Amino acid sequence: MSAINRVISRKNVQIGVLCMVLFATFLACYFPTFKWLNEKYLGQDSYYSHGYLIPFITLYMIIGKRAELRESTIISNPWGIFLIVFSLLVHIFGVLGDIHFISGFSMILYLAGCSLFLLGNDVTRKLAYPLSFLVFMCPIPDAFINVIALPMKSYATSLSMQILDVIGIPHIREGFRIHLATSTYVVGTPCNGMRSLISFLTLGFLFLYIVQARFWKKILFLSFIPPLAIVLNGLRITALLFIAKTYGQEMASPESILHDGSGLVLFILGFLLLMLVSRMIHEESTD
């Protein structure tokens, strides 16, 4: 028994050393990417200010699976090494080409490779969703965002104009410049709804992890998110125009408390609606 214990102890030490090497390699290689992520999160009008929370949410997901993970079979898969090497090559390409978002996504591949090599197929399969959720901490290029942002801002502005017609507030629209009787309001980039869309998608995938529902209901739930972001953003623009008409343009300016407060109200309302809809599909699926 003592010989077996020594073999087991030696194996555990080897695994521990290997984990430390992989972790140190991860920190050393991806340090420039961490700096870039921090800059993106702290940037003015950042769409990814929630990025700091994503690793903790992933950790919460993994802890929630601890019972399943204890019952898993741990058999190292050597293909994990190939995935680790591939992710590092992608990272090097991203750093040399100054394409940091590629480096961000390669981090997820690196972690998946480590899981596959150290823990095997069974554990990695159970960790697939939590690891995939890390995608929401990786900003995508502004060029891609702008392709979606412009139509979203246009739809939200058009919706706002229709609401103004209904409530009887006279206005003239010139593109994204809205002329009221005593003031002019410009629907700027921060009002394009992309921050809401990205935040709501993050929440949506978190709720889908928690609820139990059939696949088509989950797809329907996700398809509900873009229209929700557009409608809420249109309501926010309408509210700011109403404030500008009633209390003056300065009260609705980007520097005002009401402007920032309306964004917070929009997020809370969207959060509650997503929670309500996710709870509805969860309840229906368990009947």
PDB file of C-alpha atoms in Angstrom:
ATOM      1  CA  MET A   1       0.000   0.000   0.000  1.00  0.00           C
ATOM      2  CA  SER A   2       2.843   2.371   0.789  1.00  0.00           C
ATOM      3  CA  ALA A   3       4.285   1.884  -2.716  1.00  0.00           C
ATOM      4  CA  ILE A   4       0.884   2.631  -4.275  1.00  0.00           C
ATOM      5  CA  ASN A   5       0.514   5.724  -2.103  1.00  0.00           C
ATOM      6  CA  ARG A   6       3.949   6.932  -3.187  1.00  0.00           C
ATOM      7  CA  VAL A   7       3.018   6.466  -6.844  1.00  0.00           C
ATOM      8  CA  ILE A   8      -0.256   8.346  -6.352  1.00  0.00           C
ATOM      9  CA  SER A   9       1.498  11.101  -4.422  1.00  0.00           C
ATOM     10  CA  ARG A  10       4.165  11.424  -7.136  1.00  0.00           C
ATOM     11  CA  LYS A  11       1.476  11.623  -9.818  1.00  0.00           C
ATOM     12  CA  ASN A  12      -0.413  14.319  -7.897  1.00  0.00           C
ATOM     13  CA  VAL A  13       2.788  16.337  -7.566  1.00  0.00           C
ATOM     14  CA  GLN A  14       3.424  16.047 -11.303  1.00  0.00           C
ATOM     15  CA  ILE A  15      -0.124  17.193 -12.082  1.00  0.00           C
ATOM     16  CA  GLY A  16       0.235  20.086  -9.652  1.00  0.00           C
ATOM     17  CA  VAL A  17       3.522  21.200 -11.219  1.00  0.00           C
ATOM     18  CA  LEU A  18       2.014  20.910 -14.704  1.00  0.00           C
ATOM     19  CA  CYS A  19      -0.972  23.039 -13.643  1.00  0.00           C
ATOM     20  CA  MET A  20       1.363  25.686 -12.250  1.00  0.00           C
ATOM     21  CA  VAL A  21       3.388  25.707 -15.475  1.00  0.00           C
ATOM     22  CA  LEU A  22       0.272  26.069 -17.632  1.00  0.00           C
ATOM     23  CA  PHE A  23      -1.100  28.816 -15.384  1.00  0.00           C
ATOM     24  CA  ALA A  24       2.208  30.719 -15.391  1.00  0.00           C
ATOM     25  CA  THR A  25       2.379  30.369 -19.178  1.00  0.00           C
ATOM     26  CA  PHE A  26      -1.165  31.677 -19.452  1.00  0.00           C
ATOM     27  CA  LEU A  27      -0.406  34.772 -17.350  1.00  0.00           C
ATOM     28  CA  ALA A  28       2.902  35.505 -19.065  1.00  0.00           C
ATOM     29  CA  CYS A  29       1.637  35.078 -22.635  1.00  0.00           C
ATOM     30  CA  TYR A  30      -1.655  36.892 -22.203  1.00  0.00           C
ATOM     31  CA  PHE A  31      -0.477  39.815 -20.080  1.00  0.00           C
ATOM     32  CA  PRO A  32      -0.653  42.236 -23.069  1.00  0.00           C
ATOM     33  CA  THR A  33      -4.172  41.007 -23.762  1.00  0.00           C
ATOM     34  CA  PHE A  34      -5.174  41.631 -20.133  1.00  0.00           C
ATOM     35  CA  LYS A  35      -3.934  45.215 -20.457  1.00  0.00           C
ATOM     36  CA  TRP A  36      -5.913  45.676 -23.672  1.00  0.00           C
ATOM     37  CA  LEU A  37      -9.063  44.260 -22.076  1.00  0.00           C
ATOM     38  CA  ASN A  38      -8.693  46.626 -19.129  1.00  0.00           C
ATOM     39  CA  GLU A  39      -8.389  49.590 -21.492  1.00  0.00           C
ATOM     40  CA  LYS A  40     -11.485  48.493 -23.408  1.00  0.00           C
ATOM     41  CA  TYR A  41     -13.502  48.048 -20.221  1.00  0.00           C
ATOM     42  CA  LEU A  42     -12.517  51.460 -18.858  1.00  0.00           C
ATOM     43  CA  GLY A  43     -12.813  53.315 -22.168  1.00  0.00           C
ATOM     44  CA  GLN A  44     -15.280  56.140 -22.592  1.00  0.00           C
ATOM     45  CA  ASP A  45     -18.678  54.867 -23.769  1.00  0.00           C
ATOM     46  CA  SER A  46     -17.394  51.289 -23.434  1.00  0.00           C
ATOM     47  CA  TYR A  47     -19.777  48.523 -24.498  1.00  0.00           C
ATOM     48  CA  TYR A  48     -17.981  46.027 -22.259  1.00  0.00           C
ATOM     49  CA  SER A  49     -17.826  47.623 -18.825  1.00  0.00           C
ATOM     50  CA  HIS A  50     -19.395  44.390 -17.557  1.00  0.00           C
ATOM     51  CA  GLY A  51     -16.320  42.437 -18.669  1.00  0.00           C
ATOM     52  CA  TYR A  52     -14.805  42.321 -15.189  1.00  0.00           C
ATOM     53  CA  LEU A  53     -17.799  40.310 -13.949  1.00  0.00           C
ATOM     54  CA  ILE A  54     -17.699  37.560 -16.584  1.00  0.00           C
ATOM     55  CA  PRO A  55     -14.902  35.432 -15.022  1.00  0.00           C
ATOM     56  CA  PHE A  56     -16.723  35.477 -11.679  1.00  0.00           C
ATOM     57  CA  ILE A  57     -19.973  34.412 -13.349  1.00  0.00           C
ATOM     58  CA  THR A  58     -18.092  31.600 -15.086  1.00  0.00           C
ATOM     59  CA  LEU A  59     -16.653  30.565 -11.725  1.00  0.00           C
ATOM     60  CA  TYR A  60     -20.196  30.584 -10.292  1.00  0.00           C
ATOM     61  CA  MET A  61     -21.325  28.293 -13.110  1.00  0.00           C
ATOM     62  CA  ILE A  62     -18.448  25.890 -12.469  1.00  0.00           C
ATOM     63  CA  ILE A  63     -19.110  25.799  -8.714  1.00  0.00           C
ATOM     64  CA  GLY A  64     -22.749  25.024  -9.489  1.00  0.00           C
ATOM     65  CA  LYS A  65     -21.573  21.919 -11.361  1.00  0.00           C
ATOM     66  CA  ARG A  66     -19.356  20.622  -8.554  1.00  0.00           C
ATOM     67  CA  ALA A  67     -21.632  17.630  -7.883  1.00  0.00           C
ATOM     68  CA  GLU A  68     -21.503  16.581 -11.556  1.00  0.00           C
ATOM     69  CA  LEU A  69     -17.764  17.174 -11.733  1.00  0.00           C
ATOM     70  CA  ARG A  70     -17.105  14.918  -8.722  1.00  0.00           C
ATOM     71  CA  GLU A  71     -18.750  12.045 -10.588  1.00  0.00           C
ATOM     72  CA  SER A  72     -16.799  12.674 -13.789  1.00  0.00           C
ATOM     73  CA  THR A  73     -14.137  10.382 -15.162  1.00  0.00           C
ATOM     74  CA  ILE A  74     -10.753  12.094 -15.389  1.00  0.00           C
ATOM     75  CA  ILE A  75      -8.702  10.738 -18.288  1.00  0.00           C
ATOM     76  CA  SER A  76      -6.181  13.047 -19.919  1.00  0.00           C
ATOM     77  CA  ASN A  77      -6.725  13.710 -23.613  1.00  0.00           C
ATOM     78  CA  PRO A  78      -3.445  14.515 -25.448  1.00  0.00           C
ATOM     79  CA  TRP A  79      -5.404  16.472 -28.060  1.00  0.00           C
ATOM     80  CA  GLY A  80      -5.601  19.188 -25.427  1.00  0.00           C
ATOM     81  CA  ILE A  81      -1.917  19.929 -26.054  1.00  0.00           C
ATOM     82  CA  PHE A  82      -2.643  20.610 -29.727  1.00  0.00           C
ATOM     83  CA  LEU A  83      -5.451  22.963 -28.741  1.00  0.00           C
ATOM     84  CA  ILE A  84      -3.123  24.782 -26.324  1.00  0.00           C
ATOM     85  CA  VAL A  85      -0.418  25.169 -28.976  1.00  0.00           C
ATOM     86  CA  PHE A  86      -2.972  26.298 -31.566  1.00  0.00           C
ATOM     87  CA  SER A  87      -4.420  28.933 -29.212  1.00  0.00           C
ATOM     88  CA  LEU A  88      -0.926  30.266 -28.474  1.00  0.00           C
ATOM     89  CA  LEU A  89      -0.162  30.493 -32.202  1.00  0.00           C
ATOM     90  CA  VAL A  90      -3.416  32.416 -32.715  1.00  0.00           C
ATOM     91  CA  HIS A  91      -2.446  34.663 -29.803  1.00  0.00           C
ATOM     92  CA  ILE A  92       1.001  35.353 -31.289  1.00  0.00           C
ATOM     93  CA  PHE A  93      -0.613  36.182 -34.637  1.00  0.00           C
ATOM     94  CA  GLY A  94      -2.992  38.571 -32.890  1.00  0.00           C
ATOM     95  CA  VAL A  95      -0.233  40.323 -30.945  1.00  0.00           C
ATOM     96  CA  LEU A  96       2.094  40.674 -33.941  1.00  0.00           C
ATOM     97  CA  GLY A  97      -0.752  41.897 -36.123  1.00  0.00           C
ATOM     98  CA  ASP A  98      -2.116  44.205 -33.388  1.00  0.00           C
ATOM     99  CA  ILE A  99      -5.432  42.336 -33.589  1.00  0.00           C
ATOM    100  CA  HIS A 100      -6.099  42.037 -29.875  1.00  0.00           C
ATOM    101  CA  PHE A 101      -9.640  40.707 -30.113  1.00  0.00           C
ATOM    102  CA  ILE A 102      -8.247  37.510 -31.677  1.00  0.00           C
ATOM    103  CA  SER A 103      -5.941  37.137 -28.672  1.00  0.00           C
ATOM    104  CA  GLY A 104      -8.935  37.556 -26.380  1.00  0.00           C
ATOM    105  CA  PHE A 105     -10.832  34.711 -28.003  1.00  0.00           C
ATOM    106  CA  SER A 106      -7.718  32.517 -28.081  1.00  0.00           C
ATOM    107  CA  MET A 107      -7.663  32.665 -24.253  1.00  0.00           C
ATOM    108  CA  ILE A 108     -10.852  30.642 -24.199  1.00  0.00           C
ATOM    109  CA  LEU A 109      -9.318  28.035 -26.512  1.00  0.00           C
ATOM    110  CA  TYR A 110      -6.269  27.886 -24.243  1.00  0.00           C
ATOM    111  CA  LEU A 111      -8.408  27.215 -21.164  1.00  0.00           C
ATOM    112  CA  ALA A 112     -10.426  24.594 -23.050  1.00  0.00           C
ATOM    113  CA  GLY A 113      -7.180  22.916 -24.113  1.00  0.00           C
ATOM    114  CA  CYS A 114      -5.942  22.865 -20.525  1.00  0.00           C
ATOM    115  CA  SER A 115      -9.212  21.324 -19.378  1.00  0.00           C
ATOM    116  CA  LEU A 116      -9.078  18.711 -22.128  1.00  0.00           C
ATOM    117  CA  PHE A 117      -5.458  17.771 -21.413  1.00  0.00           C
ATOM    118  CA  LEU A 118      -5.637  17.771 -17.606  1.00  0.00           C
ATOM    119  CA  LEU A 119      -9.205  16.639 -16.959  1.00  0.00           C
ATOM    120  CA  GLY A 120     -10.335  14.855 -20.114  1.00  0.00           C
ATOM    121  CA  ASN A 121     -13.401  14.744 -22.346  1.00  0.00           C
ATOM    122  CA  ASP A 122     -16.054  14.180 -19.686  1.00  0.00           C
ATOM    123  CA  VAL A 123     -15.107  17.160 -17.511  1.00  0.00           C
ATOM    124  CA  THR A 124     -14.471  19.447 -20.508  1.00  0.00           C
ATOM    125  CA  ARG A 125     -17.895  18.619 -21.926  1.00  0.00           C
ATOM    126  CA  LYS A 126     -19.518  19.641 -18.634  1.00  0.00           C
ATOM    127  CA  LEU A 127     -17.446  22.838 -18.540  1.00  0.00           C
ATOM    128  CA  ALA A 128     -18.189  23.745 -22.163  1.00  0.00           C
ATOM    129  CA  TYR A 129     -20.963  26.255 -21.411  1.00  0.00           C
ATOM    130  CA  PRO A 130     -19.151  28.070 -18.559  1.00  0.00           C
ATOM    131  CA  LEU A 131     -15.982  28.326 -20.647  1.00  0.00           C
ATOM    132  CA  SER A 132     -17.954  29.499 -23.689  1.00  0.00           C
ATOM    133  CA  PHE A 133     -19.572  32.193 -21.549  1.00  0.00           C
ATOM    134  CA  LEU A 134     -16.145  33.856 -21.339  1.00  0.00           C
ATOM    135  CA  VAL A 135     -16.811  35.050 -24.909  1.00  0.00           C
ATOM    136  CA  PHE A 136     -18.778  37.925 -23.396  1.00  0.00           C
ATOM    137  CA  MET A 137     -15.635  39.382 -21.824  1.00  0.00           C
ATOM    138  CA  CYS A 138     -13.929  39.668 -25.234  1.00  0.00           C
ATOM    139  CA  PRO A 139     -14.760  42.901 -27.107  1.00  0.00           C
ATOM    140  CA  ILE A 140     -15.380  42.582 -30.823  1.00  0.00           C
ATOM    141  CA  PRO A 141     -13.935  45.180 -33.245  1.00  0.00           C
ATOM    142  CA  ASP A 142     -15.721  48.515 -33.485  1.00  0.00           C
ATOM    143  CA  ALA A 143     -16.058  48.018 -37.245  1.00  0.00           C
ATOM    144  CA  PHE A 144     -18.298  45.004 -36.646  1.00  0.00           C
ATOM    145  CA  ILE A 145     -20.250  46.842 -33.955  1.00  0.00           C
ATOM    146  CA  ASN A 146     -20.873  49.814 -36.251  1.00  0.00           C
ATOM    147  CA  VAL A 147     -22.435  47.563 -38.891  1.00  0.00           C
ATOM    148  CA  ILE A 148     -25.147  46.641 -36.360  1.00  0.00           C
ATOM    149  CA  ALA A 149     -25.226  49.906 -34.402  1.00  0.00           C
ATOM    150  CA  LEU A 150     -26.309  52.170 -37.257  1.00  0.00           C
ATOM    151  CA  PRO A 151     -29.494  50.231 -38.172  1.00  0.00           C
ATOM    152  CA  MET A 152     -30.336  49.816 -34.477  1.00  0.00           C
ATOM    153  CA  LYS A 153     -30.023  53.557 -33.878  1.00  0.00           C
ATOM    154  CA  SER A 154     -32.145  54.227 -36.957  1.00  0.00           C
ATOM    155  CA  TYR A 155     -34.917  51.841 -35.847  1.00  0.00           C
ATOM    156  CA  ALA A 156     -34.921  53.239 -32.302  1.00  0.00           C
ATOM    157  CA  THR A 157     -35.056  56.827 -33.591  1.00  0.00           C
ATOM    158  CA  SER A 158     -37.926  56.001 -35.961  1.00  0.00           C
ATOM    159  CA  LEU A 159     -39.817  54.360 -33.107  1.00  0.00           C
ATOM    160  CA  SER A 160     -39.259  57.435 -30.972  1.00  0.00           C
ATOM    161  CA  MET A 161     -40.598  59.713 -33.724  1.00  0.00           C
ATOM    162  CA  GLN A 162     -43.748  57.600 -33.966  1.00  0.00           C
ATOM    163  CA  ILE A 163     -44.268  57.876 -30.216  1.00  0.00           C
ATOM    164  CA  LEU A 164     -43.814  61.653 -30.402  1.00  0.00           C
ATOM    165  CA  ASP A 165     -46.490  61.772 -33.114  1.00  0.00           C
ATOM    166  CA  VAL A 166     -48.882  59.806 -30.898  1.00  0.00           C
ATOM    167  CA  ILE A 167     -48.373  61.994 -27.825  1.00  0.00           C
ATOM    168  CA  GLY A 168     -48.539  65.161 -29.913  1.00  0.00           C
ATOM    169  CA  ILE A 169     -45.042  66.642 -29.604  1.00  0.00           C
ATOM    170  CA  PRO A 170     -44.152  68.518 -32.814  1.00  0.00           C
ATOM    171  CA  HIS A 171     -40.744  67.737 -34.258  1.00  0.00           C
ATOM    172  CA  ILE A 172     -38.680  67.715 -37.420  1.00  0.00           C
ATOM    173  CA  ARG A 173     -36.223  64.922 -38.111  1.00  0.00           C
ATOM    174  CA  GLU A 174     -33.053  65.388 -40.150  1.00  0.00           C
ATOM    175  CA  GLY A 175     -31.243  62.075 -40.010  1.00  0.00           C
ATOM    176  CA  PHE A 176     -30.345  61.696 -36.339  1.00  0.00           C
ATOM    177  CA  ARG A 177     -30.889  65.380 -35.565  1.00  0.00           C
ATOM    178  CA  ILE A 178     -34.273  66.017 -33.960  1.00  0.00           C
ATOM    179  CA  HIS A 179     -35.609  69.582 -33.929  1.00  0.00           C
ATOM    180  CA  LEU A 180     -38.165  70.389 -31.256  1.00  0.00           C
ATOM    181  CA  ALA A 181     -39.957  73.697 -30.806  1.00  0.00           C
ATOM    182  CA  THR A 182     -37.293  75.198 -28.536  1.00  0.00           C
ATOM    183  CA  SER A 183     -34.312  72.834 -28.769  1.00  0.00           C
ATOM    184  CA  THR A 184     -32.416  70.428 -30.959  1.00  0.00           C
ATOM    185  CA  TYR A 185     -31.369  66.967 -29.879  1.00  0.00           C
ATOM    186  CA  VAL A 186     -28.804  64.726 -31.651  1.00  0.00           C
ATOM    187  CA  VAL A 187     -29.109  60.961 -31.278  1.00  0.00           C
ATOM    188  CA  GLY A 188     -25.425  60.235 -30.750  1.00  0.00           C
ATOM    189  CA  THR A 189     -23.357  57.063 -30.771  1.00  0.00           C
ATOM    190  CA  PRO A 190     -24.008  56.230 -27.089  1.00  0.00           C
ATOM    191  CA  CYS A 191     -27.725  56.081 -27.947  1.00  0.00           C
ATOM    192  CA  ASN A 192     -27.327  53.408 -30.624  1.00  0.00           C
ATOM    193  CA  GLY A 193     -28.516  50.649 -28.282  1.00  0.00           C
ATOM    194  CA  MET A 194     -25.422  48.447 -28.666  1.00  0.00           C
ATOM    195  CA  ARG A 195     -24.539  48.658 -24.987  1.00  0.00           C
ATOM    196  CA  SER A 196     -28.023  47.433 -24.146  1.00  0.00           C
ATOM    197  CA  LEU A 197     -27.892  44.692 -26.787  1.00  0.00           C
ATOM    198  CA  ILE A 198     -24.541  43.323 -25.587  1.00  0.00           C
ATOM    199  CA  SER A 199     -25.569  43.503 -21.920  1.00  0.00           C
ATOM    200  CA  PHE A 200     -28.931  41.852 -22.590  1.00  0.00           C
ATOM    201  CA  LEU A 201     -27.317  39.087 -24.649  1.00  0.00           C
ATOM    202  CA  THR A 202     -24.940  38.420 -21.770  1.00  0.00           C
ATOM    203  CA  LEU A 203     -27.845  38.246 -19.345  1.00  0.00           C
ATOM    204  CA  GLY A 204     -29.839  36.145 -21.789  1.00  0.00           C
ATOM    205  CA  PHE A 205     -27.173  33.455 -22.039  1.00  0.00           C
ATOM    206  CA  LEU A 206     -26.814  33.483 -18.254  1.00  0.00           C
ATOM    207  CA  PHE A 207     -30.552  32.967 -17.814  1.00  0.00           C
ATOM    208  CA  LEU A 208     -30.528  30.179 -20.413  1.00  0.00           C
ATOM    209  CA  TYR A 209     -27.903  28.407 -18.336  1.00  0.00           C
ATOM    210  CA  ILE A 210     -30.175  28.548 -15.292  1.00  0.00           C
ATOM    211  CA  VAL A 211     -33.576  27.748 -16.794  1.00  0.00           C
ATOM    212  CA  GLN A 212     -34.777  24.400 -18.099  1.00  0.00           C
ATOM    213  CA  ALA A 213     -36.489  24.735 -21.454  1.00  0.00           C
ATOM    214  CA  ARG A 214     -36.651  23.051 -24.824  1.00  0.00           C
ATOM    215  CA  PHE A 215     -34.235  24.160 -27.516  1.00  0.00           C
ATOM    216  CA  TRP A 216     -36.798  26.024 -29.655  1.00  0.00           C
ATOM    217  CA  LYS A 217     -37.924  28.042 -26.645  1.00  0.00           C
ATOM    218  CA  LYS A 218     -34.342  29.057 -25.933  1.00  0.00           C
ATOM    219  CA  ILE A 219     -33.924  30.200 -29.536  1.00  0.00           C
ATOM    220  CA  LEU A 220     -37.180  32.159 -29.271  1.00  0.00           C
ATOM    221  CA  PHE A 221     -35.945  33.734 -26.039  1.00  0.00           C
ATOM    222  CA  LEU A 222     -32.690  34.859 -27.693  1.00  0.00           C
ATOM    223  CA  SER A 223     -34.563  36.260 -30.698  1.00  0.00           C
ATOM    224  CA  PHE A 224     -36.567  38.399 -28.278  1.00  0.00           C
ATOM    225  CA  ILE A 225     -33.446  40.274 -27.110  1.00  0.00           C
ATOM    226  CA  PRO A 226     -32.597  42.477 -30.174  1.00  0.00           C
ATOM    227  CA  PRO A 227     -36.166  43.860 -30.511  1.00  0.00           C
ATOM    228  CA  LEU A 228     -36.213  44.447 -26.755  1.00  0.00           C
ATOM    229  CA  ALA A 229     -33.001  46.492 -26.972  1.00  0.00           C
ATOM    230  CA  ILE A 230     -34.392  48.564 -29.862  1.00  0.00           C
ATOM    231  CA  VAL A 231     -37.759  49.229 -28.198  1.00  0.00           C
ATOM    232  CA  LEU A 232     -36.228  50.205 -24.852  1.00  0.00           C
ATOM    233  CA  ASN A 233     -33.708  52.431 -26.583  1.00  0.00           C
ATOM    234  CA  GLY A 234     -36.531  54.080 -28.531  1.00  0.00           C
ATOM    235  CA  LEU A 235     -38.391  54.707 -25.286  1.00  0.00           C
ATOM    236  CA  ARG A 236     -35.247  56.206 -23.780  1.00  0.00           C
ATOM    237  CA  ILE A 237     -34.813  58.588 -26.717  1.00  0.00           C
ATOM    238  CA  THR A 238     -38.471  59.576 -26.392  1.00  0.00           C
ATOM    239  CA  ALA A 239     -38.075  60.223 -22.670  1.00  0.00           C
ATOM    240  CA  LEU A 240     -35.012  62.395 -23.249  1.00  0.00           C
ATOM    241  CA  LEU A 241     -36.810  64.384 -25.968  1.00  0.00           C
ATOM    242  CA  PHE A 242     -39.749  64.891 -23.628  1.00  0.00           C
ATOM    243  CA  ILE A 243     -37.346  66.102 -20.920  1.00  0.00           C
ATOM    244  CA  ALA A 244     -35.671  68.447 -23.426  1.00  0.00           C
ATOM    245  CA  LYS A 245     -39.038  69.881 -24.461  1.00  0.00           C
ATOM    246  CA  THR A 246     -40.327  70.274 -20.906  1.00  0.00           C
ATOM    247  CA  TYR A 247     -37.243  71.255 -18.922  1.00  0.00           C
ATOM    248  CA  GLY A 248     -34.778  72.429 -21.566  1.00  0.00           C
ATOM    249  CA  GLN A 249     -32.069  70.868 -23.689  1.00  0.00           C
ATOM    250  CA  GLU A 250     -29.438  70.947 -20.943  1.00  0.00           C
ATOM    251  CA  MET A 251     -31.501  68.605 -18.765  1.00  0.00           C
ATOM    252  CA  ALA A 252     -31.332  65.942 -21.510  1.00  0.00           C
ATOM    253  CA  SER A 253     -27.706  66.506 -22.523  1.00  0.00           C
ATOM    254  CA  PRO A 254     -25.171  63.653 -22.221  1.00  0.00           C
ATOM    255  CA  GLU A 255     -23.638  65.428 -19.209  1.00  0.00           C
ATOM    256  CA  SER A 256     -26.898  65.482 -17.237  1.00  0.00           C
ATOM    257  CA  ILE A 257     -27.887  63.105 -14.468  1.00  0.00           C
ATOM    258  CA  LEU A 258     -31.169  62.381 -16.221  1.00  0.00           C
ATOM    259  CA  HIS A 259     -29.329  61.187 -19.337  1.00  0.00           C
ATOM    260  CA  ASP A 260     -27.220  58.705 -17.370  1.00  0.00           C
ATOM    261  CA  GLY A 261     -30.136  57.807 -15.129  1.00  0.00           C
ATOM    262  CA  SER A 262     -32.308  56.933 -18.099  1.00  0.00           C
ATOM    263  CA  GLY A 263     -29.667  54.419 -19.201  1.00  0.00           C
ATOM    264  CA  LEU A 264     -29.725  52.790 -15.779  1.00  0.00           C
ATOM    265  CA  VAL A 265     -33.524  52.647 -15.788  1.00  0.00           C
ATOM    266  CA  LEU A 266     -33.419  51.078 -19.255  1.00  0.00           C
ATOM    267  CA  PHE A 267     -31.009  48.375 -18.068  1.00  0.00           C
ATOM    268  CA  ILE A 268     -33.070  47.560 -14.957  1.00  0.00           C
ATOM    269  CA  LEU A 269     -36.262  47.351 -17.003  1.00  0.00           C
ATOM    270  CA  GLY A 270     -34.606  45.113 -19.571  1.00  0.00           C
ATOM    271  CA  PHE A 271     -33.173  42.911 -16.820  1.00  0.00           C
ATOM    272  CA  LEU A 272     -36.598  42.469 -15.232  1.00  0.00           C
ATOM    273  CA  LEU A 273     -38.261  41.683 -18.576  1.00  0.00           C
ATOM    274  CA  LEU A 274     -35.616  39.100 -19.456  1.00  0.00           C
ATOM    275  CA  MET A 275     -35.965  37.527 -16.024  1.00  0.00           C
ATOM    276  CA  LEU A 276     -39.735  37.406 -16.431  1.00  0.00           C
ATOM    277  CA  VAL A 277     -39.606  35.812 -19.885  1.00  0.00           C
ATOM    278  CA  SER A 278     -36.939  33.291 -18.844  1.00  0.00           C
ATOM    279  CA  ARG A 279     -39.049  32.352 -15.831  1.00  0.00           C
ATOM    280  CA  MET A 280     -42.077  31.893 -18.079  1.00  0.00           C
ATOM    281  CA  ILE A 281     -40.324  29.449 -20.404  1.00  0.00           C
ATOM    282  CA  HIS A 282     -38.851  27.652 -17.376  1.00  0.00           C
ATOM    283  CA  GLU A 283     -42.259  27.198 -15.785  1.00  0.00           C
ATOM    284  CA  GLU A 284     -43.826  26.011 -19.044  1.00  0.00           C
ATOM    285  CA  SER A 285     -41.077  23.470 -19.614  1.00  0.00           C
ATOM    286  CA  THR A 286     -41.557  21.908 -16.174  1.00  0.00           C
ATOM    287  CA  ASP A 287     -45.344  21.502 -16.409  1.00  0.00           C
TER     288      ASP A 287
END
